Every structure is written in C-alpha cells, then in structure tokens.
Short mmCIF file of C-alpha atoms and ligand atoms in Angstrom, two decimals:
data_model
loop_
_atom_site.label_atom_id
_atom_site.label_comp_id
_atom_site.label_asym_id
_atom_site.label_seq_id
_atom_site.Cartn_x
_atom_site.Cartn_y
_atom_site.Cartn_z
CA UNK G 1 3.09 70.73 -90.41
CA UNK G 2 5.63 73.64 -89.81
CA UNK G 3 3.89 76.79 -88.15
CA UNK G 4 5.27 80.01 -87.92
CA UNK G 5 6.41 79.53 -84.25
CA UNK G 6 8.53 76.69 -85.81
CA UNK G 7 10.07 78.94 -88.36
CA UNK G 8 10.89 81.74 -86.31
CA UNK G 9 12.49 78.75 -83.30
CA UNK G 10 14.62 77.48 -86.32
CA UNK G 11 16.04 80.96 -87.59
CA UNK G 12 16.76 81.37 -83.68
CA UNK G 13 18.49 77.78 -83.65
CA UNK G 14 20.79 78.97 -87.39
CA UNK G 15 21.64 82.39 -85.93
CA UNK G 16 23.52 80.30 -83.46
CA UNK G 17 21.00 81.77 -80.55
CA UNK G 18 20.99 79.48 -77.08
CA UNK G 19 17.32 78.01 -76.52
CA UNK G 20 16.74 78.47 -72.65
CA UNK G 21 14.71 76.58 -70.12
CA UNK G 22 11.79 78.97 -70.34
CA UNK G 23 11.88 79.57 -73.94
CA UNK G 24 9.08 78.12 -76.55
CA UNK G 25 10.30 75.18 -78.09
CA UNK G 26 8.66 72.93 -80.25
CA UNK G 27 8.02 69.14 -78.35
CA UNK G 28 10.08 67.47 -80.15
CA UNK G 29 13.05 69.34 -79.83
CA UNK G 30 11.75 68.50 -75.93
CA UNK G 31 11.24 65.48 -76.15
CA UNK G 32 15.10 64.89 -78.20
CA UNK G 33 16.92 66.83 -75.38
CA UNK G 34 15.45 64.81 -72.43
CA UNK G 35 15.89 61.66 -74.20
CA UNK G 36 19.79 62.13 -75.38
CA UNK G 37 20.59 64.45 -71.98
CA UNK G 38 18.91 61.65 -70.01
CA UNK G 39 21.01 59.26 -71.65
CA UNK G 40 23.71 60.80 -71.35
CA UNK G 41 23.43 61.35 -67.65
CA UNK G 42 22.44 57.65 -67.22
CA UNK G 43 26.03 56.93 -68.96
CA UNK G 44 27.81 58.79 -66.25
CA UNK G 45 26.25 57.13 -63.85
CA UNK G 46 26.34 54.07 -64.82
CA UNK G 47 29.56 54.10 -66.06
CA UNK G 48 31.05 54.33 -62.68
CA UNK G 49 30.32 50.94 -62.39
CA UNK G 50 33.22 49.12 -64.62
CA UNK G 51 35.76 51.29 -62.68
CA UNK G 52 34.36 51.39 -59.66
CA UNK G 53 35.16 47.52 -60.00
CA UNK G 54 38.97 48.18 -59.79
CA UNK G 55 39.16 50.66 -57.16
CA UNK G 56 39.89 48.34 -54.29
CA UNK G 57 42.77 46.61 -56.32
CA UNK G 58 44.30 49.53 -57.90
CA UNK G 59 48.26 48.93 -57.74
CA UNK G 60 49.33 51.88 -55.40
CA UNK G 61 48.07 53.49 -53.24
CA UNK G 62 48.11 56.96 -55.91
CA UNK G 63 46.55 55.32 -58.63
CA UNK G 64 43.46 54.53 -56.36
CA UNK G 65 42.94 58.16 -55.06
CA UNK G 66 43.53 58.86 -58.84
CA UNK G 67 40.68 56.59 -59.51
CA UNK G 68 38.77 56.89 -56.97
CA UNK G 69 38.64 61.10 -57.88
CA UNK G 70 37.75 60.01 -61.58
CA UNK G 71 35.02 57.94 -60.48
CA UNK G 72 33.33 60.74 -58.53
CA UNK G 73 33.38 63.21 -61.46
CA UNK G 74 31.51 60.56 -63.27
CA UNK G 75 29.08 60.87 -60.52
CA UNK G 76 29.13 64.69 -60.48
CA UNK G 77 28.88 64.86 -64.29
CA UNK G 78 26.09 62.62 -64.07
CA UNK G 79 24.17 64.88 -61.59
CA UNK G 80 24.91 67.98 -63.51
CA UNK G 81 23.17 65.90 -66.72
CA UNK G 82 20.28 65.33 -64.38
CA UNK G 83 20.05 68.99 -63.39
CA UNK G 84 20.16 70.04 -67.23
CA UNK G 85 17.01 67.61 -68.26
CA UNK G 86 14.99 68.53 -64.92
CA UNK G 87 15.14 72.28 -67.27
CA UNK G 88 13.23 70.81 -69.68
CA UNK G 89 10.51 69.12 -66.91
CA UNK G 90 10.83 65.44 -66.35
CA UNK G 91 12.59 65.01 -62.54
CA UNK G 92 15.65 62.68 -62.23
CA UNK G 93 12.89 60.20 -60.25
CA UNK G 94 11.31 59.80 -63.55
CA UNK G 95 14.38 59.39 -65.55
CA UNK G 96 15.83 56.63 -63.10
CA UNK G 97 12.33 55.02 -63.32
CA UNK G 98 12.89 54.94 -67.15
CA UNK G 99 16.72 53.64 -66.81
CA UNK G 100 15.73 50.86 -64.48
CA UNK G 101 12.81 49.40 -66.30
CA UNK G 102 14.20 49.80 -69.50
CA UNK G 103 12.21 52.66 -71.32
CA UNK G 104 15.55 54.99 -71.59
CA UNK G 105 19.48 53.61 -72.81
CA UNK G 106 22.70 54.23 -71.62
CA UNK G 107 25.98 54.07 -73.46
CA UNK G 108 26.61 50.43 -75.25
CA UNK G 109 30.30 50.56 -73.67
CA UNK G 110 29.34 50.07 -70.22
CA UNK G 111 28.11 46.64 -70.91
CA UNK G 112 31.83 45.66 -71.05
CA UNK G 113 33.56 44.09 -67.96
CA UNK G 114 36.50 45.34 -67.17
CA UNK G 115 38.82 42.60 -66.63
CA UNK G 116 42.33 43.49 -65.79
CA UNK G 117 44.16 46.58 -64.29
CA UNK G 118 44.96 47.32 -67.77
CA UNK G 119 41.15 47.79 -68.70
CA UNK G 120 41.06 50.92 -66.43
CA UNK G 121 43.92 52.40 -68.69
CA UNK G 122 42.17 51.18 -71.90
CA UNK G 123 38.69 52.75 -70.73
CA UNK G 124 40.61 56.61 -69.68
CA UNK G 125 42.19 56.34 -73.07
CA UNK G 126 39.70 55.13 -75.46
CA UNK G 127 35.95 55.40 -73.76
CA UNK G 128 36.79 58.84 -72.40
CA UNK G 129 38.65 59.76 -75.43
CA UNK G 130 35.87 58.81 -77.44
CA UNK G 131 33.45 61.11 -75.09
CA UNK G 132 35.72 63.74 -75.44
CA UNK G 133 35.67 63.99 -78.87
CA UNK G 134 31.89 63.69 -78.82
CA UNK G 135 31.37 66.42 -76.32
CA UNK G 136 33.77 68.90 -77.56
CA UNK G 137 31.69 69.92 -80.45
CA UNK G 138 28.59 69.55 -77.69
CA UNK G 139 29.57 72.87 -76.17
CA UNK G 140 28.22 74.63 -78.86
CA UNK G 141 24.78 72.64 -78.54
CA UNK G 142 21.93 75.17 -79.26
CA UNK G 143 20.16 74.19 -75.48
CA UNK G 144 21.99 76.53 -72.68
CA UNK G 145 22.06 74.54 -69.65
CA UNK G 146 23.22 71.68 -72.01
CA UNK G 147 25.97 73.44 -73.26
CA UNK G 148 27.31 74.83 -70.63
CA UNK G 149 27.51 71.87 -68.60
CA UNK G 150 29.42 70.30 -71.30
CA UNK G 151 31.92 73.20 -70.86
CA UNK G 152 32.96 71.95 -66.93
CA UNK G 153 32.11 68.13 -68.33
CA UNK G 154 35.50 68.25 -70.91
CA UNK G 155 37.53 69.43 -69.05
CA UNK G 156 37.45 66.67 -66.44
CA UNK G 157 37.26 64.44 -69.25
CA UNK G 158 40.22 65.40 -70.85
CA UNK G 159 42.39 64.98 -67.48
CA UNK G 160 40.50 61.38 -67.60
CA UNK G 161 41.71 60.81 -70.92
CA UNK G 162 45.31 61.51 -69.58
CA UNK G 163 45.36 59.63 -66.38
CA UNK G 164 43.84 56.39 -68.72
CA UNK G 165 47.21 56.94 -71.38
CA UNK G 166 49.27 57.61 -68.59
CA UNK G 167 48.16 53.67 -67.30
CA UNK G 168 48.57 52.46 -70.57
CA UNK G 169 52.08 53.87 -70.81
CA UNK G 170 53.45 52.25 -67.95
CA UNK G 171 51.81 48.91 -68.62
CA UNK G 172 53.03 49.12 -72.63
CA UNK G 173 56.82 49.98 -71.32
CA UNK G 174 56.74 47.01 -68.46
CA UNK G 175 57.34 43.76 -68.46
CA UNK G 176 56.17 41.35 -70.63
CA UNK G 177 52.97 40.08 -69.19
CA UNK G 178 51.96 44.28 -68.34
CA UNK G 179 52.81 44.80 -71.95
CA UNK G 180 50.52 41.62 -72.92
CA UNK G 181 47.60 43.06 -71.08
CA UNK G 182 47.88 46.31 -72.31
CA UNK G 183 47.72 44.39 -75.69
CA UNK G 184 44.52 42.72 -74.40
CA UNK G 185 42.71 45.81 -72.97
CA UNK G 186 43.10 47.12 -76.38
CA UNK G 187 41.85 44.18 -78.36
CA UNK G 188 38.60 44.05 -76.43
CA UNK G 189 38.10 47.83 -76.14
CA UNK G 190 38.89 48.92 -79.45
CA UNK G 191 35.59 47.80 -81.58
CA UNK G 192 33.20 48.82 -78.36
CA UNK G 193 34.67 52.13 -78.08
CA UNK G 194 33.74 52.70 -82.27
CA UNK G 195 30.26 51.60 -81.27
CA UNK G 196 30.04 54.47 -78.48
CA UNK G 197 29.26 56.96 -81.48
CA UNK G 198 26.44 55.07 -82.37
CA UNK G 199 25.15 53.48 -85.50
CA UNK G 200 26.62 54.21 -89.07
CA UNK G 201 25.34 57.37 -90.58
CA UNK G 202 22.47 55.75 -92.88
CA UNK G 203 21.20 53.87 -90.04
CA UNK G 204 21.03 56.53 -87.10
CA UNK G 205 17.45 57.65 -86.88
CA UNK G 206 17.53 61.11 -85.03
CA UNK G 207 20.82 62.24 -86.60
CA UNK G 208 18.95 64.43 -89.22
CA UNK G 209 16.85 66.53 -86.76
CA UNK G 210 18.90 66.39 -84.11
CA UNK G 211 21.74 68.41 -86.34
CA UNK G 212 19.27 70.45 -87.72
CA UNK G 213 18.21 71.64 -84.38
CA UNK G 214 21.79 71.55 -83.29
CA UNK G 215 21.47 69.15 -80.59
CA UNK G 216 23.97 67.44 -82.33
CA UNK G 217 27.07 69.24 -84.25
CA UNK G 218 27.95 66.56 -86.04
CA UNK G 219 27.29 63.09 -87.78
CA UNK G 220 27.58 59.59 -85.91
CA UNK G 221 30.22 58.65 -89.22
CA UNK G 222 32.36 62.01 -89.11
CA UNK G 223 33.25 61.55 -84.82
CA UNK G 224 34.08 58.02 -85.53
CA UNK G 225 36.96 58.54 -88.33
CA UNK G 226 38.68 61.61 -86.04
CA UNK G 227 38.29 59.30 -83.16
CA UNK G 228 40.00 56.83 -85.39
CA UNK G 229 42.74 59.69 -86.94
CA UNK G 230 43.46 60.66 -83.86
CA UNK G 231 43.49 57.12 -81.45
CA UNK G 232 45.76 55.59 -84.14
CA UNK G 233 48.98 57.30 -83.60
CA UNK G 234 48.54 57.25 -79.75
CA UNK G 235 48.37 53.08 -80.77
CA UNK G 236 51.78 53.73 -82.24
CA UNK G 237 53.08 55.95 -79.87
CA UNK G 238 52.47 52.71 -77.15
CA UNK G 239 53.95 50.20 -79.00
CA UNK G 240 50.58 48.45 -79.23
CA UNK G 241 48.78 47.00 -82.96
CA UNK G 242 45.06 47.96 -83.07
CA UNK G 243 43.48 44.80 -83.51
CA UNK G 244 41.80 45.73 -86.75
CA UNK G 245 44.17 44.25 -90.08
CA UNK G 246 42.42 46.27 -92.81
CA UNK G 247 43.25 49.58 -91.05
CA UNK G 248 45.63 51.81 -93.20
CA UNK G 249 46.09 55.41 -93.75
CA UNK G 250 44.53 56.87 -96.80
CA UNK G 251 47.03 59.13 -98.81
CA UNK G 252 44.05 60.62 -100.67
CA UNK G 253 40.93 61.36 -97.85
CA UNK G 254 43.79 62.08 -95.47
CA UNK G 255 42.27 60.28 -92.98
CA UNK G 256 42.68 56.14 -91.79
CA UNK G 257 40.31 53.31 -93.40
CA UNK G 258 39.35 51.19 -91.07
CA UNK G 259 36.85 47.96 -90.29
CA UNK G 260 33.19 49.00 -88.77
CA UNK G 261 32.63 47.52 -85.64
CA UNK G 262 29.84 44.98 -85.55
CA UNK G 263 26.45 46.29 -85.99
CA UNK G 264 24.93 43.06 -85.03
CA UNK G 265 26.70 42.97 -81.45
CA UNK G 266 25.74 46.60 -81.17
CA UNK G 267 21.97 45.65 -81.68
CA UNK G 268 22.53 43.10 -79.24
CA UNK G 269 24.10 45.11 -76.64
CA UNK G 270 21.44 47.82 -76.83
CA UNK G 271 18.69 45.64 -76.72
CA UNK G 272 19.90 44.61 -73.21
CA UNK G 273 22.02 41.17 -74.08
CA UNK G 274 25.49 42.45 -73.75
CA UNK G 275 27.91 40.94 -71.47
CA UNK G 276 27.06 43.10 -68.36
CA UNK G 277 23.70 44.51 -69.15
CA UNK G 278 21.58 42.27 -66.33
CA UNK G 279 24.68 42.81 -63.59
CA UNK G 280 24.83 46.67 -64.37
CA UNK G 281 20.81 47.18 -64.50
CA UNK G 282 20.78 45.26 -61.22
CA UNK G 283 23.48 47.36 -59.11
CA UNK G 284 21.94 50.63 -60.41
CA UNK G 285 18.37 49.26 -59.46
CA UNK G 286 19.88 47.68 -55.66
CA UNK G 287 21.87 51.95 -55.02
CA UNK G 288 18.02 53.07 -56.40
CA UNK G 289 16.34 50.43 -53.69
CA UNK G 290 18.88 51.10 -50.86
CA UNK G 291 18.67 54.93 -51.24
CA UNK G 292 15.11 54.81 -50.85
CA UNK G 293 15.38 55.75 -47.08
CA UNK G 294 17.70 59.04 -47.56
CA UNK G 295 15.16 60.69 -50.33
CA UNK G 296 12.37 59.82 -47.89
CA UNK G 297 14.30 61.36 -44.77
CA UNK G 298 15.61 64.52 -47.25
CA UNK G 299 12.11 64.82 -48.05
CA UNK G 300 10.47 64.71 -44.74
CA UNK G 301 13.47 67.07 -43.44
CA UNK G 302 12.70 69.56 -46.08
CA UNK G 303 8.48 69.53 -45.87
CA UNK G 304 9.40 70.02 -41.63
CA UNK G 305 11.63 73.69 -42.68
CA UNK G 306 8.77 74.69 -44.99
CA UNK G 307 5.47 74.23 -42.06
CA UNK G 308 8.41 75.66 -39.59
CA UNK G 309 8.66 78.89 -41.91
CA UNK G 310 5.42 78.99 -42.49
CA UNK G 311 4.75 78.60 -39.01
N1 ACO J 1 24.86 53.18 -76.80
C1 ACO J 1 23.55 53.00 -76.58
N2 ACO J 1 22.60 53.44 -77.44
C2 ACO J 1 23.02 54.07 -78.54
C3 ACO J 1 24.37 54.31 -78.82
C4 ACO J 1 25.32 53.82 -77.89
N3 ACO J 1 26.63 53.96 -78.08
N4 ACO J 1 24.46 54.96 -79.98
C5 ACO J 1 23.21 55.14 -80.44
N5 ACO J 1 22.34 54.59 -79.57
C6 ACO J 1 20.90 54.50 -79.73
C7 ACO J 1 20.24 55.86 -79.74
O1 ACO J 1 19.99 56.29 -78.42
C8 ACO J 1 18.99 55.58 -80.51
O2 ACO J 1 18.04 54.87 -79.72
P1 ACO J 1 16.72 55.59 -79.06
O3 ACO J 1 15.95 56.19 -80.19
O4 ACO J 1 16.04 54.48 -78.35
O5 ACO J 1 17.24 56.64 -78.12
C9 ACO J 1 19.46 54.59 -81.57
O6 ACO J 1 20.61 53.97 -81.01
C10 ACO J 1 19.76 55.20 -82.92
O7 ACO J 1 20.93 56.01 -82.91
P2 ACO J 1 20.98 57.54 -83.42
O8 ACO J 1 19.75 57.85 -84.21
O9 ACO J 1 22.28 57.77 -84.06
O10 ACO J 1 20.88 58.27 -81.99
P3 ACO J 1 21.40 59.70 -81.53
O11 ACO J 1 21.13 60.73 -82.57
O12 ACO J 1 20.88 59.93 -80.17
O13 ACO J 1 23.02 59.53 -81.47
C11 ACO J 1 24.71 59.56 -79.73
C12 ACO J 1 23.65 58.73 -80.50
C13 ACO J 1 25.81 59.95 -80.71
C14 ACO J 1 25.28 58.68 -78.62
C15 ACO J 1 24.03 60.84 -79.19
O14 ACO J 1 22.89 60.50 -78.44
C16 ACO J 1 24.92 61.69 -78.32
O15 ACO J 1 25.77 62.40 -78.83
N6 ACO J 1 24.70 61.67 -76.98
C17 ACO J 1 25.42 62.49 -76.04
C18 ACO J 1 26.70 61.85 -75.58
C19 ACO J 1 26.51 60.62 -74.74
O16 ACO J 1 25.42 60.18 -74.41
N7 ACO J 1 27.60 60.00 -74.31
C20 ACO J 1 27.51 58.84 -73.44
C21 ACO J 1 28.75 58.03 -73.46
S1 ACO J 1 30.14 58.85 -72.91
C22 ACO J 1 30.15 58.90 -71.24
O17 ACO J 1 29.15 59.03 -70.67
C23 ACO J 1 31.40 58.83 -70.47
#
C-alpha cells in the first residue's frame, strides 16, 4: 500500500535529491541499502583474501609493496562500506555476525583460488574492472553516504585495474610459460568475473526496486555487455583469446555477443559450495575470533575516558 510519505520519498528519489542518514525513508529502501552496502563491504573484505595469498611470493620486491598497498585499500574500502550501513543502524558487529553465519553474501568471485602469479594480474584486470564499471554509475546512488564513498572507492579501483593490466602485460609479452599462464588466469577468470554482476536480468529479484529507488543505476544485463565491450579489446590488445568461441562483435547492436556464464555454478557458488567458500568463511571467522581481545581492550579503554570525564 503506497502512502503519501511514499509518494512524496519517490518524487525526492526522481528529482535526483540525496536521501540522508536522518531522513524518512520507507523500510525497505532500509532494509535494500544495508543488505547490498553490507554486501558490498563484506566483498572488500573478504576479497583481500585471494590476494593476500600472493603477497609473500610476489616476484620483486615492487610488485609486493604494489600489492601489498592494493590489499589495504580493499581493507579501507571495506571499512568505509561499514561506516556507510552503520548510517542506516545495524553496527558492523551485526553485519560480521550475519557474514560469518551465513545470513548476508559476499561477491561470488571470491570463492575462486587464485592459483598462479598470473591470477593477481587476471583479478586487477577483470574483478576490479568489473567493480569499476559497477561502481561508476554507483556514484550517483540516491543514498549520500553511499555515494560518496563510492566517489574515493573508484578511484583506487581504477589504479587497481591498472596495476592488474600492467601484470598481465608483462606476463602476455614473456616467455612462453608467463605467456601460458596469463592464458590460464584468463580462462578461469573470465566466466566468474561475468557472474560478479549477478544473475541475468529476468532472474535478479531486487533489480526492479532497487532502480526505481536508485540504489541501483542500472540493470544486472546492461553492466555485463559494457564489461564485455570494453574487456574484449584489452583481450586483443594482450595477445590473449577469451576462452568463450561464440563471442563475436555484432555489426548491428554495436556491441559483442557473447556465451552467459553458468547460472548453475553461480547458484552453487552462492549457496556456499564454491571452490573456496568453507576456507574463506573460516579465515574471516579465525581474524573475527582472534580480534576478539582488541575490541574488548578498545572498549574497556574507551568506557575508562568516559567515567574519567565524567569524573
Ligand atoms: N555474488 C554473490 N551474490 C550475488 C551476486 C554475486 N556476484 N550477484 C547477485 N547476488 C545475489 C544477490 O545478493 C541476491 O541475493 P540476496 O537477495 O540474498 O541478497 C540474489 O543474488 C539475486 O540477485 P539480484 O536480485 O540481481 O541482486 P542485486 O539487485 O543486489 O544485484 C549486485 C546484485 C549487482 C551485485 C548489486 O548488489 C550491487 O550492485 N552491489 C554493489 C556492488 C558490490 O557488491 N560489489 C562487490 C564485488 S566488487 C568488490 O568488492 C571488489
């Protein structure tokens, strides 16, 4: 049943207005941010982990302070997500509760290992590509502190994106075994990244809402084919084949037809049976577990300045 305070929040939400932490909202629109924000941080976060993997083996001693910077914007990103859905009143405790026992998702792409040095220039390239080009539009998201933590978000993104092709260059001009796993990293990235933008357009659940209340600027279907436009040249560019044989561009739409990904191994991987899901779920519940100690301490630290000024 639409009310009137619905109305007047949805003429607010087409005239392009910012909804702000204190402002009316109607619960679902709630109840959508927290969920997708919360997810969204929970990527970050967890998302450090495939990475994170290769920073002790990176080649040089560069590429691992390179790494080892891109990891820790993950982690700040992540924190700034956290910050944006404590606006909206759930606390990161909560959220992390959620994460661990399974009540809130994370991106499907992190439950990919990440097997060879080459993987950490396939994931910069493609999975942060593919965030990019879902975050851009997110800027103009119709919740403030969302939006504007997008803003700081892309740009670190993009120079992620860069560092990843700049990996993939020099393994696709090397020698023949560094131009074999670049090859590799490719064939087993290039159907999960496809998946990151969720299901296909008839089968994505919140998509209607969510663009109605401009939580999301565009369709699941429309970021997949400029992922696709775009990533497809870069391909070229490398010297590499993407491993799908029916791709082809399309004089008419002016844009590449390609195969879907997998739906069925998407199910899977979102229900929790992907390749990594039980090793990531277990090192994010161990940092949770072994952490316990330094919220208690902050805590008691903090409740000791408040009797002091009160004192
Ligand atoms: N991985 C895991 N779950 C997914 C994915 C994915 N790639 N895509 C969709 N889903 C889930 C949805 O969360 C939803 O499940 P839920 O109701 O339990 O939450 C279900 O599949 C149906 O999908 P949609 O109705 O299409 O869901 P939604 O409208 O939320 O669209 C999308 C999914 C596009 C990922 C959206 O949430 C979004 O834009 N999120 C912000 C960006 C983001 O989270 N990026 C994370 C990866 S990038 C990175 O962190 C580096």
């Amino acid at each position: 049943e639409e009310t009137e305070q619905d109305r007047a929040f949805q003429e607010r939400i087409d005239r392009k207005e910012k909804i702000e932490p204190k402002d009316w909202m109607p619960e679902g629109y709630r109840k959508t941010l927290i969920r997708q924000i919360g997810q969204h941080a929970h990527s970050e976060i967890v998302g450090q982990l495939p990475e994170g993997n290769w920073i002790t083996r990176a080649p040089t001693l560069e590429r691992k302070a390179i790494l080892l910077a891109k990891v820790q914007d993950e982690a700040g990103h992540g924190l700034y997500l956290y910050c944006a859905a404590e606006t909206l009143g759930i606390s990161r405790d909560e959220m992390t509760e959620m994460l661990l026992d399974g009540r809130m998702k994370y991106s499907s792409i992190f439950n990919y290992p990440t097997l060879t040095w080459a993987d950490m220039g396939a994931v910069g390239w493609l999975v942060d590509g593919a965030a990019i080009m879902n975050q851009v539009p997110l800027q103009r998201t119709s919740y403030g502190p969302y939006a504007r933590a997008m803003v700081r978000i892309c740009k670190e993104e993009s120079f992620h994106q860069r560092q990843g092709f700049d990996i993939m260059m020099k393994m696709a001009q090397g020698t023949t075994a560094q131009k074999k796993m670049a090859q590799d990293a490719l064939d087993r990235f290039w159907f999960p990244s496809l998946m990151m933008f969720g299901p296909s357009d008839k089968d994505s659940v919140h998509s209607a809402q969510s663009m109605a209340w401009k939580i999301k600027m565009n369709t699941n279907d429309e970021l997949r084919q400029k992922f696709v436009d775009q990533t497809v040249p870069q391909a070229e560019y490398l010297g590499l084949t993407v491993p799908d044989p029916d791709l082809r561009w399309n004089e008419e739409t002016g844009h590449y037809d390609f195969t879907e990904p997998d739906w069925s191994e998407f199910m899977d991987v979102i229900k929790g049976n992907g390749p990594c899901n039980a090793d990531r779920i277990e090192a994010r519940k161990k940092a949770w577990d072994d952490g316990a100690w330094v919220r208690e301490g902050l805590m008691a630290h903090a409740e000791k300045r408040r009797a002091a000024r009160v004192a």
